[in-house]
Coordinates of C-alpha atoms and ligand atoms in Angstrom, one line a residue:
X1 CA -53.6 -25.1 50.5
X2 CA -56.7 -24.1 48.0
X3 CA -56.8 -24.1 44.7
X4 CA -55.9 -20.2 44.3
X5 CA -52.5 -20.7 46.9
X6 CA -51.8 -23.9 44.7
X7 CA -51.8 -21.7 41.2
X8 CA -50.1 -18.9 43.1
X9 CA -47.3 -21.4 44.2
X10 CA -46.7 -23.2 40.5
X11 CA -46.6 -19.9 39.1
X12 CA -43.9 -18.3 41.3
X13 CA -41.9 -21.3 41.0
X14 CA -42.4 -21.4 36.9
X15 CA -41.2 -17.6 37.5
X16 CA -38.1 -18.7 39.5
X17 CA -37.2 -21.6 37.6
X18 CA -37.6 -19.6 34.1
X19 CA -35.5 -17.1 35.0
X20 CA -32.8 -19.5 36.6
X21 CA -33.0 -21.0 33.0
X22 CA -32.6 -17.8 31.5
X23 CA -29.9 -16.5 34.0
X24 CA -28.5 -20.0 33.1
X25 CA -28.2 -20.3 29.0
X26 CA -27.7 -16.0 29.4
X27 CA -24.6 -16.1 31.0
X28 CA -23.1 -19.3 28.9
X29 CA -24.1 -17.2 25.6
X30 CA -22.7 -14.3 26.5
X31 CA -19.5 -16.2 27.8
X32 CA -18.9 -17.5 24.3
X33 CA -15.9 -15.0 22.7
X34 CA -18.7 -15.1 19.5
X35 CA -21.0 -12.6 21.8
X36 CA -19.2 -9.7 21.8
X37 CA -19.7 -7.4 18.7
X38 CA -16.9 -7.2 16.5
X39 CA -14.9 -10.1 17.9
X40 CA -14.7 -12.5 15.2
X41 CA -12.0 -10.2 12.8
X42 CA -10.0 -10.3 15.8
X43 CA -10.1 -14.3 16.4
X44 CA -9.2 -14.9 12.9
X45 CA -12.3 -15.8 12.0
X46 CA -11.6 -15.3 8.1
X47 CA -8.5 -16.2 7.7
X48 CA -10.7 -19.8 7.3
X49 CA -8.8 -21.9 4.5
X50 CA -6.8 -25.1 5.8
X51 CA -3.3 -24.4 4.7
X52 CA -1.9 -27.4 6.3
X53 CA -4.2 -29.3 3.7
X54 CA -2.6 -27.4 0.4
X55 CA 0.9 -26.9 2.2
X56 CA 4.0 -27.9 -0.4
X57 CA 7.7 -28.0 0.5
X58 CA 8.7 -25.5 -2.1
X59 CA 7.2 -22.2 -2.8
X60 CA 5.3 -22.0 -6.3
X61 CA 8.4 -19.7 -7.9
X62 CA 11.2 -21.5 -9.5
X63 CA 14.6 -20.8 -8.8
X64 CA 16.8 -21.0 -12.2
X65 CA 19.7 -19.7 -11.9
X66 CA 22.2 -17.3 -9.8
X67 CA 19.9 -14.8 -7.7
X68 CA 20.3 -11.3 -7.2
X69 CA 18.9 -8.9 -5.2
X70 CA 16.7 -6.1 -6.5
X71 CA 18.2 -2.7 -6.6
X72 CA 15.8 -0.4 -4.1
X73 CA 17.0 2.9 -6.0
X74 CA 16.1 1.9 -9.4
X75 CA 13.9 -1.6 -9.4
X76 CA 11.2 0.4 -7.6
X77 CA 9.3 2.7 -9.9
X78 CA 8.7 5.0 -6.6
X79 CA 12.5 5.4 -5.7
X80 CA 13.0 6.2 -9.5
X81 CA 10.9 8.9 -10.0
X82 CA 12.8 10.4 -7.2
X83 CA 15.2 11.3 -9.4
X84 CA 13.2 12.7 -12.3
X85 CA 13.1 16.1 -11.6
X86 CA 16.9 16.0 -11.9
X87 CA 16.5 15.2 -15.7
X88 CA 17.8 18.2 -17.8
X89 CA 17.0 17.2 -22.0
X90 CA 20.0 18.5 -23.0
X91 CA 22.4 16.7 -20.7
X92 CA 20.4 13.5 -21.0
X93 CA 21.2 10.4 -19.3
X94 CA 24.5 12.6 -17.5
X95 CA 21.8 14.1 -16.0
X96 CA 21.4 11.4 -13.3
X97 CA 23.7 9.7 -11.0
X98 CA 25.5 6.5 -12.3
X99 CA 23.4 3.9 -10.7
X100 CA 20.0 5.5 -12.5
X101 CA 22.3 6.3 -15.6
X102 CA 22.9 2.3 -16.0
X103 CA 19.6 1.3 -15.4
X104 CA 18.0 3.7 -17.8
X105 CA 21.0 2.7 -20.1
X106 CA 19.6 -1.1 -20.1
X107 CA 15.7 -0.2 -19.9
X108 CA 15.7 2.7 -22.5
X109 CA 11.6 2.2 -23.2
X110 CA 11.3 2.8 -19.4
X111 CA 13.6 6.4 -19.7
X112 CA 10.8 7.1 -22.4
X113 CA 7.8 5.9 -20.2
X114 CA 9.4 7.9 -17.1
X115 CA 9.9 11.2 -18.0
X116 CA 8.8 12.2 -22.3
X117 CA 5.2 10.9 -21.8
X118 CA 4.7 11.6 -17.9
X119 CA 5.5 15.2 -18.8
X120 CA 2.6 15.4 -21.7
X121 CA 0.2 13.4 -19.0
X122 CA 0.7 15.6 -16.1
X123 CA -0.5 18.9 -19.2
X124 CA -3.2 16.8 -20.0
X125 CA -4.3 16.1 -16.6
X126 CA -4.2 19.2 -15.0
X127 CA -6.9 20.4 -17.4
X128 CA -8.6 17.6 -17.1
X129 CA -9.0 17.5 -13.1
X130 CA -10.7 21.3 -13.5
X131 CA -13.0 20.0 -15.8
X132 CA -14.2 16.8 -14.0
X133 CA -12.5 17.0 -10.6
X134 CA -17.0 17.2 -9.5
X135 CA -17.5 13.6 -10.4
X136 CA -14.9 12.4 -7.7
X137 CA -15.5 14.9 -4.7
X138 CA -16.7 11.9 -2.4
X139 CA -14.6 9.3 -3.4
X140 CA -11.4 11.5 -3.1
X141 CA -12.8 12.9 0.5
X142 CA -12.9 9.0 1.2
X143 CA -9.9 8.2 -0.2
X144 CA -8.1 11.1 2.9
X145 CA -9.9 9.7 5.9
X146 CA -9.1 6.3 4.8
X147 CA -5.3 7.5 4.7
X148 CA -6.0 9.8 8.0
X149 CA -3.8 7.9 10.3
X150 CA -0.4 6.0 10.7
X151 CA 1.8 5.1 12.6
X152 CA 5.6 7.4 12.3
X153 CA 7.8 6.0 10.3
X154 CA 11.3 3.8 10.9
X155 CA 14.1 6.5 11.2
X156 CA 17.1 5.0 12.3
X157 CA 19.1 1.8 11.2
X158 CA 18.3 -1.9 12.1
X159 CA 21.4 -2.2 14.5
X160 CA 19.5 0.3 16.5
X161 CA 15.7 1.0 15.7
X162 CA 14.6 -2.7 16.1
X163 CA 15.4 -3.4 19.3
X164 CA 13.9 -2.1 22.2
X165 CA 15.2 1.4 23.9
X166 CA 17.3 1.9 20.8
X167 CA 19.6 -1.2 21.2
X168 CA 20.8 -5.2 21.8
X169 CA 18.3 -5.9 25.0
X170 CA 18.0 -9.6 27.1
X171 CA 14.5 -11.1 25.6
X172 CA 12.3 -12.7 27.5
X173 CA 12.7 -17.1 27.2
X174 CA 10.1 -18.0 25.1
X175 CA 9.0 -21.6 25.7
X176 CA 8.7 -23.3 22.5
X177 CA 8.8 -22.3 18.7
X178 CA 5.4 -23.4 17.9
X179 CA 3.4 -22.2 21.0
X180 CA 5.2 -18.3 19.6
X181 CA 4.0 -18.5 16.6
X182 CA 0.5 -19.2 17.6
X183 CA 0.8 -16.4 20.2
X184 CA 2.1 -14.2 17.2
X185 CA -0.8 -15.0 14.7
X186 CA -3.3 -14.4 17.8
X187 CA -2.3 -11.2 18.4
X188 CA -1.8 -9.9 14.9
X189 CA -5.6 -10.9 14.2
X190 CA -5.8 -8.8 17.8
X191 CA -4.0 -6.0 15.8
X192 CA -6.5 -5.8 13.5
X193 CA -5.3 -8.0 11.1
X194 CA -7.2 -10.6 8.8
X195 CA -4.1 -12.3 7.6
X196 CA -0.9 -13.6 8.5
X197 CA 1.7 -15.9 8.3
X198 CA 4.8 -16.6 9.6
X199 CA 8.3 -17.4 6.8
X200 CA 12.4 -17.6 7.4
X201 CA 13.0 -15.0 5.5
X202 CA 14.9 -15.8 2.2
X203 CA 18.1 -12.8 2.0
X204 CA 17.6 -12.4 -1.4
X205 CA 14.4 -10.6 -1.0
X206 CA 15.9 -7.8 0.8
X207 CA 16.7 -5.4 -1.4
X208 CA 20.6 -4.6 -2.2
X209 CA 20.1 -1.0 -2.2
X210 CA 17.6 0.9 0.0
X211 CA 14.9 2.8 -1.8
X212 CA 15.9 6.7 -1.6
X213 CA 17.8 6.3 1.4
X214 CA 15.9 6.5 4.7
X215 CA 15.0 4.3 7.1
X216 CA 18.4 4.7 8.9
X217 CA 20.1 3.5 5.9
X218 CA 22.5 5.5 4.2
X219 CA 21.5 6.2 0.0
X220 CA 24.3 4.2 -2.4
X221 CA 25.6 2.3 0.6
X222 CA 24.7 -1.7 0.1
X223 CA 22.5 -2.7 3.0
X224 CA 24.2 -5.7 4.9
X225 CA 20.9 -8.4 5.7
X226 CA 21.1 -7.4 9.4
X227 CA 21.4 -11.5 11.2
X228 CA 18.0 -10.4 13.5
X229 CA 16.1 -10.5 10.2
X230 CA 15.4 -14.2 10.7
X231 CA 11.6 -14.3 10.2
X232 CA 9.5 -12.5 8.5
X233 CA 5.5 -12.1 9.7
X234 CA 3.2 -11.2 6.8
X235 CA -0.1 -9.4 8.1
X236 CA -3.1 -8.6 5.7
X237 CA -6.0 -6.6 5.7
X238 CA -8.8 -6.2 3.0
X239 CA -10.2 -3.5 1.0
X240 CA -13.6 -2.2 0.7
X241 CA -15.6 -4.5 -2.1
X242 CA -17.7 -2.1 -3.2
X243 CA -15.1 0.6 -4.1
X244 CA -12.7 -2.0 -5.2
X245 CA -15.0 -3.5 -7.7
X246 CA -15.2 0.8 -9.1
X247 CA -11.8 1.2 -10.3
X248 CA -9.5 2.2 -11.2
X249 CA -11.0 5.9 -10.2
X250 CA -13.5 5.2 -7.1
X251 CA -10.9 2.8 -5.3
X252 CA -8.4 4.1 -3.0
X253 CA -5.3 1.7 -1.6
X254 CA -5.5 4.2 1.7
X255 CA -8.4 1.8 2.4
X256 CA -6.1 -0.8 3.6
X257 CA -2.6 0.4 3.7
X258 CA -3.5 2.8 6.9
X259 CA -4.7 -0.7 8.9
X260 CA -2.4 -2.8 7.6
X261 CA 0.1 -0.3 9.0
X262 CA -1.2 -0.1 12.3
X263 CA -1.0 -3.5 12.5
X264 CA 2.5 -3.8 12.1
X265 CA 3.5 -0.8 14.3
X266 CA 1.6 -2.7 16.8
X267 CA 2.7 -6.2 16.4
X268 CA 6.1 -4.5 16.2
X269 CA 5.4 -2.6 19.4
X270 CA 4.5 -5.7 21.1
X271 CA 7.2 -8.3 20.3
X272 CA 9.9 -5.4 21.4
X273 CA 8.6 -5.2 25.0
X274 CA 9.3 -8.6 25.1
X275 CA 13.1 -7.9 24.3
X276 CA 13.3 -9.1 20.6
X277 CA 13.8 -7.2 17.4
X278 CA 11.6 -6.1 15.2
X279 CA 10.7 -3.8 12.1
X280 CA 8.2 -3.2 10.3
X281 CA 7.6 -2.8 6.4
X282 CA 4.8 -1.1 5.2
X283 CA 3.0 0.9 2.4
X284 CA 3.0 2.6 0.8
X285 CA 6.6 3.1 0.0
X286 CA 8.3 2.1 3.3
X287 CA 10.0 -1.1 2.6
X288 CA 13.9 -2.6 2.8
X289 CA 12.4 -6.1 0.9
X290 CA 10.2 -7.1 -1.7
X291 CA 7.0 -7.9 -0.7
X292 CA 5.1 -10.7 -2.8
X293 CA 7.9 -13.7 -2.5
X294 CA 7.8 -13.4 1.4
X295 CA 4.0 -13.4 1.3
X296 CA 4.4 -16.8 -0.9
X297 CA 7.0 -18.3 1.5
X298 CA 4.8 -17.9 4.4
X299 CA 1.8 -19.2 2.8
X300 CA -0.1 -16.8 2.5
X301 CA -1.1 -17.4 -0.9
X302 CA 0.6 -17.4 -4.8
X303 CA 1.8 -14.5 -7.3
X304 CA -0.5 -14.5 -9.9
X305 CA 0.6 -13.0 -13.7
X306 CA -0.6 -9.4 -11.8
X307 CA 2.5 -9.7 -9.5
X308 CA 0.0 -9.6 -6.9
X309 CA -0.4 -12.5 -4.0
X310 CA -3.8 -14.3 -4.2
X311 CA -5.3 -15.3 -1.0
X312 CA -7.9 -18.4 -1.1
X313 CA -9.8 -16.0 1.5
X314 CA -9.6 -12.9 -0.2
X315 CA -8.3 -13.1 -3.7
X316 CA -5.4 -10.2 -4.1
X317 CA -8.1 -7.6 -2.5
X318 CA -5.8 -7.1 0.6
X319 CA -2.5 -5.2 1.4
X320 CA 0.4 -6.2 3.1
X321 CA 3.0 -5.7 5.4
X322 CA 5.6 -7.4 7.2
X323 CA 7.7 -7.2 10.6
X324 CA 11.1 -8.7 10.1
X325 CA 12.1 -9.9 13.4
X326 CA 14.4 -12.4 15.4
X327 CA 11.5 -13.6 18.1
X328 CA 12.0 -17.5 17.7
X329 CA 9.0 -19.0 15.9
X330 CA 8.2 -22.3 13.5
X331 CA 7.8 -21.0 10.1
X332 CA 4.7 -21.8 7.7
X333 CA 4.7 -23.7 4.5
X334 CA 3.5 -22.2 1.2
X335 CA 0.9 -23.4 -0.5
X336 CA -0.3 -24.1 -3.6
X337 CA -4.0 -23.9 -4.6
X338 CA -3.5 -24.1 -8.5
X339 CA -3.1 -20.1 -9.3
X340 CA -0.1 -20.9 -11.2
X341 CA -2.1 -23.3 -13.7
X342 CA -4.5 -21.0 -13.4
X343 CA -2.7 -18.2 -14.8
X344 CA -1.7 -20.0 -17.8
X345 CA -4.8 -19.7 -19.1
X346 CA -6.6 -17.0 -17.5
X347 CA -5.2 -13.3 -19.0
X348 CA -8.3 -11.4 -17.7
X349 CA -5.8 -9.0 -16.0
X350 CA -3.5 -8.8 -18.7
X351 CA -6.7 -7.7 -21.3
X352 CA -8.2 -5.8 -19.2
X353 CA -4.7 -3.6 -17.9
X354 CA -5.2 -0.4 -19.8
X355 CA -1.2 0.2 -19.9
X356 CA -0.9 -3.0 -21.3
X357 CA 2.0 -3.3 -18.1
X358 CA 0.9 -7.0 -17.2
X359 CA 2.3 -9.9 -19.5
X360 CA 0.3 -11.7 -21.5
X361 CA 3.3 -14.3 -22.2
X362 CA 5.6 -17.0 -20.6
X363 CA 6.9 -16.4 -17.4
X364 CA 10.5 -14.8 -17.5
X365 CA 13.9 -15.2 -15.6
X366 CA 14.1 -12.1 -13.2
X367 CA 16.9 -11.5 -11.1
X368 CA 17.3 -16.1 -11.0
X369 CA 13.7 -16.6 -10.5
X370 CA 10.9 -17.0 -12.9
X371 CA 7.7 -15.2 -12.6
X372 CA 5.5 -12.8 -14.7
X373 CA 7.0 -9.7 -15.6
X374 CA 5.3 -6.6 -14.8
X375 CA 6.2 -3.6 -16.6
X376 CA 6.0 -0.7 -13.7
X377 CA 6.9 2.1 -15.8
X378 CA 3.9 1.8 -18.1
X379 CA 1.6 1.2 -14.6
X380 CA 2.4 3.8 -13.2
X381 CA 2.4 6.2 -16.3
X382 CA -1.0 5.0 -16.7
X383 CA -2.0 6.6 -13.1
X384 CA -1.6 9.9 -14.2
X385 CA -3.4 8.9 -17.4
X386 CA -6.8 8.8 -15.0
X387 CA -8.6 11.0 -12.7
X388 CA -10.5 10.3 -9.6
X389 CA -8.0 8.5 -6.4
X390 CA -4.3 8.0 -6.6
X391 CA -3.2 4.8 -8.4
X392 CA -5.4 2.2 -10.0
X393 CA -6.2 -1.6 -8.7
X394 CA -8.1 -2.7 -11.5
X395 CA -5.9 -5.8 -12.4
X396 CA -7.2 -6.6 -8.7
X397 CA -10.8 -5.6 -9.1
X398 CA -11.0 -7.9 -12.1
X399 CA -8.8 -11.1 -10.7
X400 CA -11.6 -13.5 -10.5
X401 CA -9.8 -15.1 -7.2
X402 CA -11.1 -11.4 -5.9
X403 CA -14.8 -12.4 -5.5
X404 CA -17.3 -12.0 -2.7
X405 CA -17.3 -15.0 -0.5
X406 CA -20.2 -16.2 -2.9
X407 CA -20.8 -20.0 -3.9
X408 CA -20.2 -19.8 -7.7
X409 CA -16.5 -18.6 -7.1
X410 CA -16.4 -21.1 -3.8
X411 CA -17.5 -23.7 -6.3
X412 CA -14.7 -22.0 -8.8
X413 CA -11.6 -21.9 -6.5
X414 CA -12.1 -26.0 -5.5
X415 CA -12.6 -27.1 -8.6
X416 CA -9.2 -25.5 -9.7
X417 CA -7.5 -26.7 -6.4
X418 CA -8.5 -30.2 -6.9
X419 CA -8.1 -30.5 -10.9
X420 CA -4.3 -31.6 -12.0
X421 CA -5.0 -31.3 -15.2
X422 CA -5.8 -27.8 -15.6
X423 CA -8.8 -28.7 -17.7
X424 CA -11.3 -27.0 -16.5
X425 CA -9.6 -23.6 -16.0
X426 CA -10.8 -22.8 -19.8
X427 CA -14.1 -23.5 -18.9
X428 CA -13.8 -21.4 -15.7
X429 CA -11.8 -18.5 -16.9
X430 CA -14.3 -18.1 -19.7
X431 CA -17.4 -18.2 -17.7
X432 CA -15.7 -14.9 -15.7
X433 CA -15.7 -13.1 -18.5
X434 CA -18.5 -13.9 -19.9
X435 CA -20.7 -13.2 -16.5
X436 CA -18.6 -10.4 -16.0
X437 CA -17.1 -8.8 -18.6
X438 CA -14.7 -5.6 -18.1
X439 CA -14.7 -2.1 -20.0
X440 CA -12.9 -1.4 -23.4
X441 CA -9.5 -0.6 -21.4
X442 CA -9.1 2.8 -23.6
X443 CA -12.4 3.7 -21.6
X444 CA -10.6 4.0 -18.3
X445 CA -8.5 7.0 -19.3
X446 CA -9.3 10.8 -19.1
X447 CA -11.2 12.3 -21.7
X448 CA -8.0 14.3 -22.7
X449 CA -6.3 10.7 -23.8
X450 CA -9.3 9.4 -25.7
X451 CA -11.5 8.0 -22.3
X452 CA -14.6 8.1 -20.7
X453 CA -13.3 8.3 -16.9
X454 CA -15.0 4.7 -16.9
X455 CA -15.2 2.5 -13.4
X456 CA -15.2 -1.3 -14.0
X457 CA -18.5 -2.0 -11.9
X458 CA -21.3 0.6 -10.9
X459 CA -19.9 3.3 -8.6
X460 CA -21.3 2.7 -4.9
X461 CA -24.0 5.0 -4.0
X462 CA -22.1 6.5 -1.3
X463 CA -19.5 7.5 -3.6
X464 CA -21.7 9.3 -6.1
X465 CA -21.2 12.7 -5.1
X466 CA -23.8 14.5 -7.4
X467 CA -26.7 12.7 -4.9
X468 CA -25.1 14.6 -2.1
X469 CA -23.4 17.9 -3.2
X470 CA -24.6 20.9 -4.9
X471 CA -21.8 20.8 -7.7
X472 CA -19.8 23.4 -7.4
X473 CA -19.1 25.3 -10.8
X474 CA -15.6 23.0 -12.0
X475 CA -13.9 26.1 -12.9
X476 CA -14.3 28.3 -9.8
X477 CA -10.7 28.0 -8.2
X478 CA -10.4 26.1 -5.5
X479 CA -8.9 25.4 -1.8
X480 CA -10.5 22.6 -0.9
X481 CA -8.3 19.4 -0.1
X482 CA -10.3 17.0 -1.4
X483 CA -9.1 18.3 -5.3
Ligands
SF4_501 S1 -2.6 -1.3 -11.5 FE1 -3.8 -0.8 -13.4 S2 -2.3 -0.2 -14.8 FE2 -1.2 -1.2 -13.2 S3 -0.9 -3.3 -13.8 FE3 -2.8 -3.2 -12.6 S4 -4.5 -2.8 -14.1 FE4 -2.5 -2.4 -15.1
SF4_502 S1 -6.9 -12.2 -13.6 FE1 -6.5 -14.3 -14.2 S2 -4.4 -14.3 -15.0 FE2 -4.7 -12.4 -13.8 S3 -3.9 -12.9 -11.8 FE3 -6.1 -13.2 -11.8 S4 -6.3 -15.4 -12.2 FE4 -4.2 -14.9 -12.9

């Protein structure tokens, strides 16, 4: 062999074994689930805190005295204002059935709240949106495709819709408790979900009364807790940060509600063809139970003073839903990460609510458990007090649990989790609003009520619609749907 075959020969096998090598390490990367694009949401990747670590035997609510269960019809702001329209001045209170006439009897501010002051808002508004419906042409265009699709909705009762092909069916034997629930949180982070967590679900969360009737219960009937409401899976997805941190009038819930709905039609869809039960509970009004007390029991995360769960992934920036099912499964623990303590001392919310609806007090016995009141009639007036999306968020846009994954608020959340004495949650709470301080609440309003249509951070530059659109003239009549 000369020289030149010798260099020929090293060099071909170089070529072969380089590419073996690459062959070799190519194949093992892209084997790795971590490879494929988009994959990680799906594995769970961020649903990343150790709960086991922070787990507690009882949730972080106290139970005081004798429970009831909320009354859907009236305990909902959404189901009340249902009835509304029926409301004549002159027959007053006679002018609604006796269910609404009792509550309104007990919560006379709220009568006031619901229907004196909504009517003067809705005036107010209406001249308002003409004048500066321009500002808000993007984020209300993004506010309807984020609401685009969902699933249909629950039309028949549980005896019936929950099981599959409309009634009782033989399930499938499933192995072992434990090995289902890990098969259920996989696939609900397959769903689409970020979040989830598995409770027994506690009867006196579902509500006594449905809300309007629907969902194949009968209105003014008492719903009976159906026995294949055993467990309850809690499923979470997050909202957009950037929009979030722009409320209350660049935010939209659609954001997450629409996903977090999917996810529940599906897991739903999914735990049927295996023979069991299963319903789902979704926003934005399409519930038979309360929400937040579920998401505690299944560890999810605590109620702060907003009424709102924080997550120690996500804050309260997510929304919820939950299947209520009778698939055998080990339950989670709650947890506690030191939001209650927390709360004590922190009333960022509370200042910055512009309806003043969040408490700044003690926590109060409702219905034989104690917790932070929130006053839902003055919320809820307060969305028709602003322009720009439906609703407003901005008790979660200020929470300073909802943070970017950053390292101050990393730093922030341990620190409270490992400190019993609650010491340094002065120190901490101050710091928040010092480094990021919120608006003069009055500014969040509508010019007509004395605001400035203000946004709590900078409005993304996606969602500034005068860098897009030639501005239409805001009184020129319009058909388009995004006003
Ligand atoms: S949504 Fe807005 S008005 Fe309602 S409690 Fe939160 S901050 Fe207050
Ligand atoms: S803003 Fe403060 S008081 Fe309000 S829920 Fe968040 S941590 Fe609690």
């Amino acid at each position: 062999m000369d020289r030149r075959q010798f260099l020929k020969a090293i060099g071909g096998g170089s070529a072969v074994a380089g590419s073996t090598g690459l062959w070799f390490f190519g194949t093992e990367a892209g084997r790795s689930p971590d490879s494929y694009t988009g994959m990680k949401n799906r594995e769970g990747g961020y649903q990343t805190f150790d709960r086991k670590k922070w787990a507690v035997s009882n949730p972080t609510y106290d139970k005081v005295g004798p429970t009831s269960r909320a009354d859907g019809r009236t305990d909902v702001i959404f189901a009340r204002m249902g009835y509304l329209r029926r409301y004549d001045k002159e027959k007053g209170l006679d002018s609604f059935p006796p269910h609404v006439r009792d509550y309104y009897t007990k919560h006379p501010e709220d009568l006031e709240l619901d229907i004196t002051v909504r009517r003067e808002i809705h005036q107010k508004r209406a001249e308002d949106v003409k004048k500066y419906r321009n500002e808000f042409i993007l984020s209300k265009a993004w506010s309807s495709a984020m609401g685009a699709v969902g699933p249909r909705g629950v039309n028949g009762p549980p005896e019936e819709w929950d099981f599959p092909r409309g009634g009782a069916s033989t399930p499938y034997k499933m192995k072992d408790p434990r090995q289902t629930s890990r098969l259920i949180k996989k696939v609900s982070h397959q769903c689409g979900s970020t979040l989830v967590g598995i409770a027994e679900l506690n009867p006196d969360w579902v509500y006594k009364y449905p809300m309007n009737g629907g969902r194949g219960f009968k209105a003014n009937e008492p719903i009976e807790v159906p026995e294949h409401w055993k467990y309850a899976i809690v499923v979470g997805v997050p909202m957009s940060w950037d929009p979030m941190y722009a409320n209350p009038p660049y935010g939209t819930s659609n954001d997450a509600y629409s996903l977090s709905r999917i996810v529940a039609y599906r897991l739903t869809a999914f735990i049927k063809s295996l023979g069991y039960a299963a319903r789902p509970h979704t926003p934005g009004a399409s519930y038979d139970l309360m929400v937040p007390p579920i998401l505690v029991d299944a560890g999810i995360g605590e109620q702060g003073r907003h009424s709102i769960v924080i997550t120690p992934e996500l804050g309260c920036n997510f929304r919820p839903s939950i299947v209520t099912t009778n698939i055998p499964m080990e339950a989670d623990k709650p947890i506690d990460i030191g939001v209650q303590d927390f709360c004590k001392t922190c009333k960022i919310c509370a200042e910055q609510c512009p309806s003043g609806a969040i408490s700044k007090g003690e926590k109060e016995t409702i219905r034989g458990y104690e917790r932070y009141a929130l006053h839902s009639s003055k919320c809820s007036n307060f969305w028709s007090s602003k322009l720009g999306n439906m609703g407003c968020r901005l008790c979660v846009a200020v929470c300073p649990y909802t943070r970017k994954a950053n390292w101050l608020h990393k730093a922030a959340l341990n620190v409270t989790m490992h400190d019993p004495t609650g010491l340094s949650d002065h120190a901490l709470a101050g710091m928040q609003e010092l480094l990021y301080p919120g608006q003069e609440p009055q500014k969040y309003y509508m010019p007509s009520m004395g605001g400035e249509n203000a946004s709590y951070r900078p409005v993304p530059w996606w969602l500034k619609t005068e860098d897009f659109i030639d501005l239409p003239d805001p009184e020129e009549p319009t058909t388009r749907s995004s006003e």
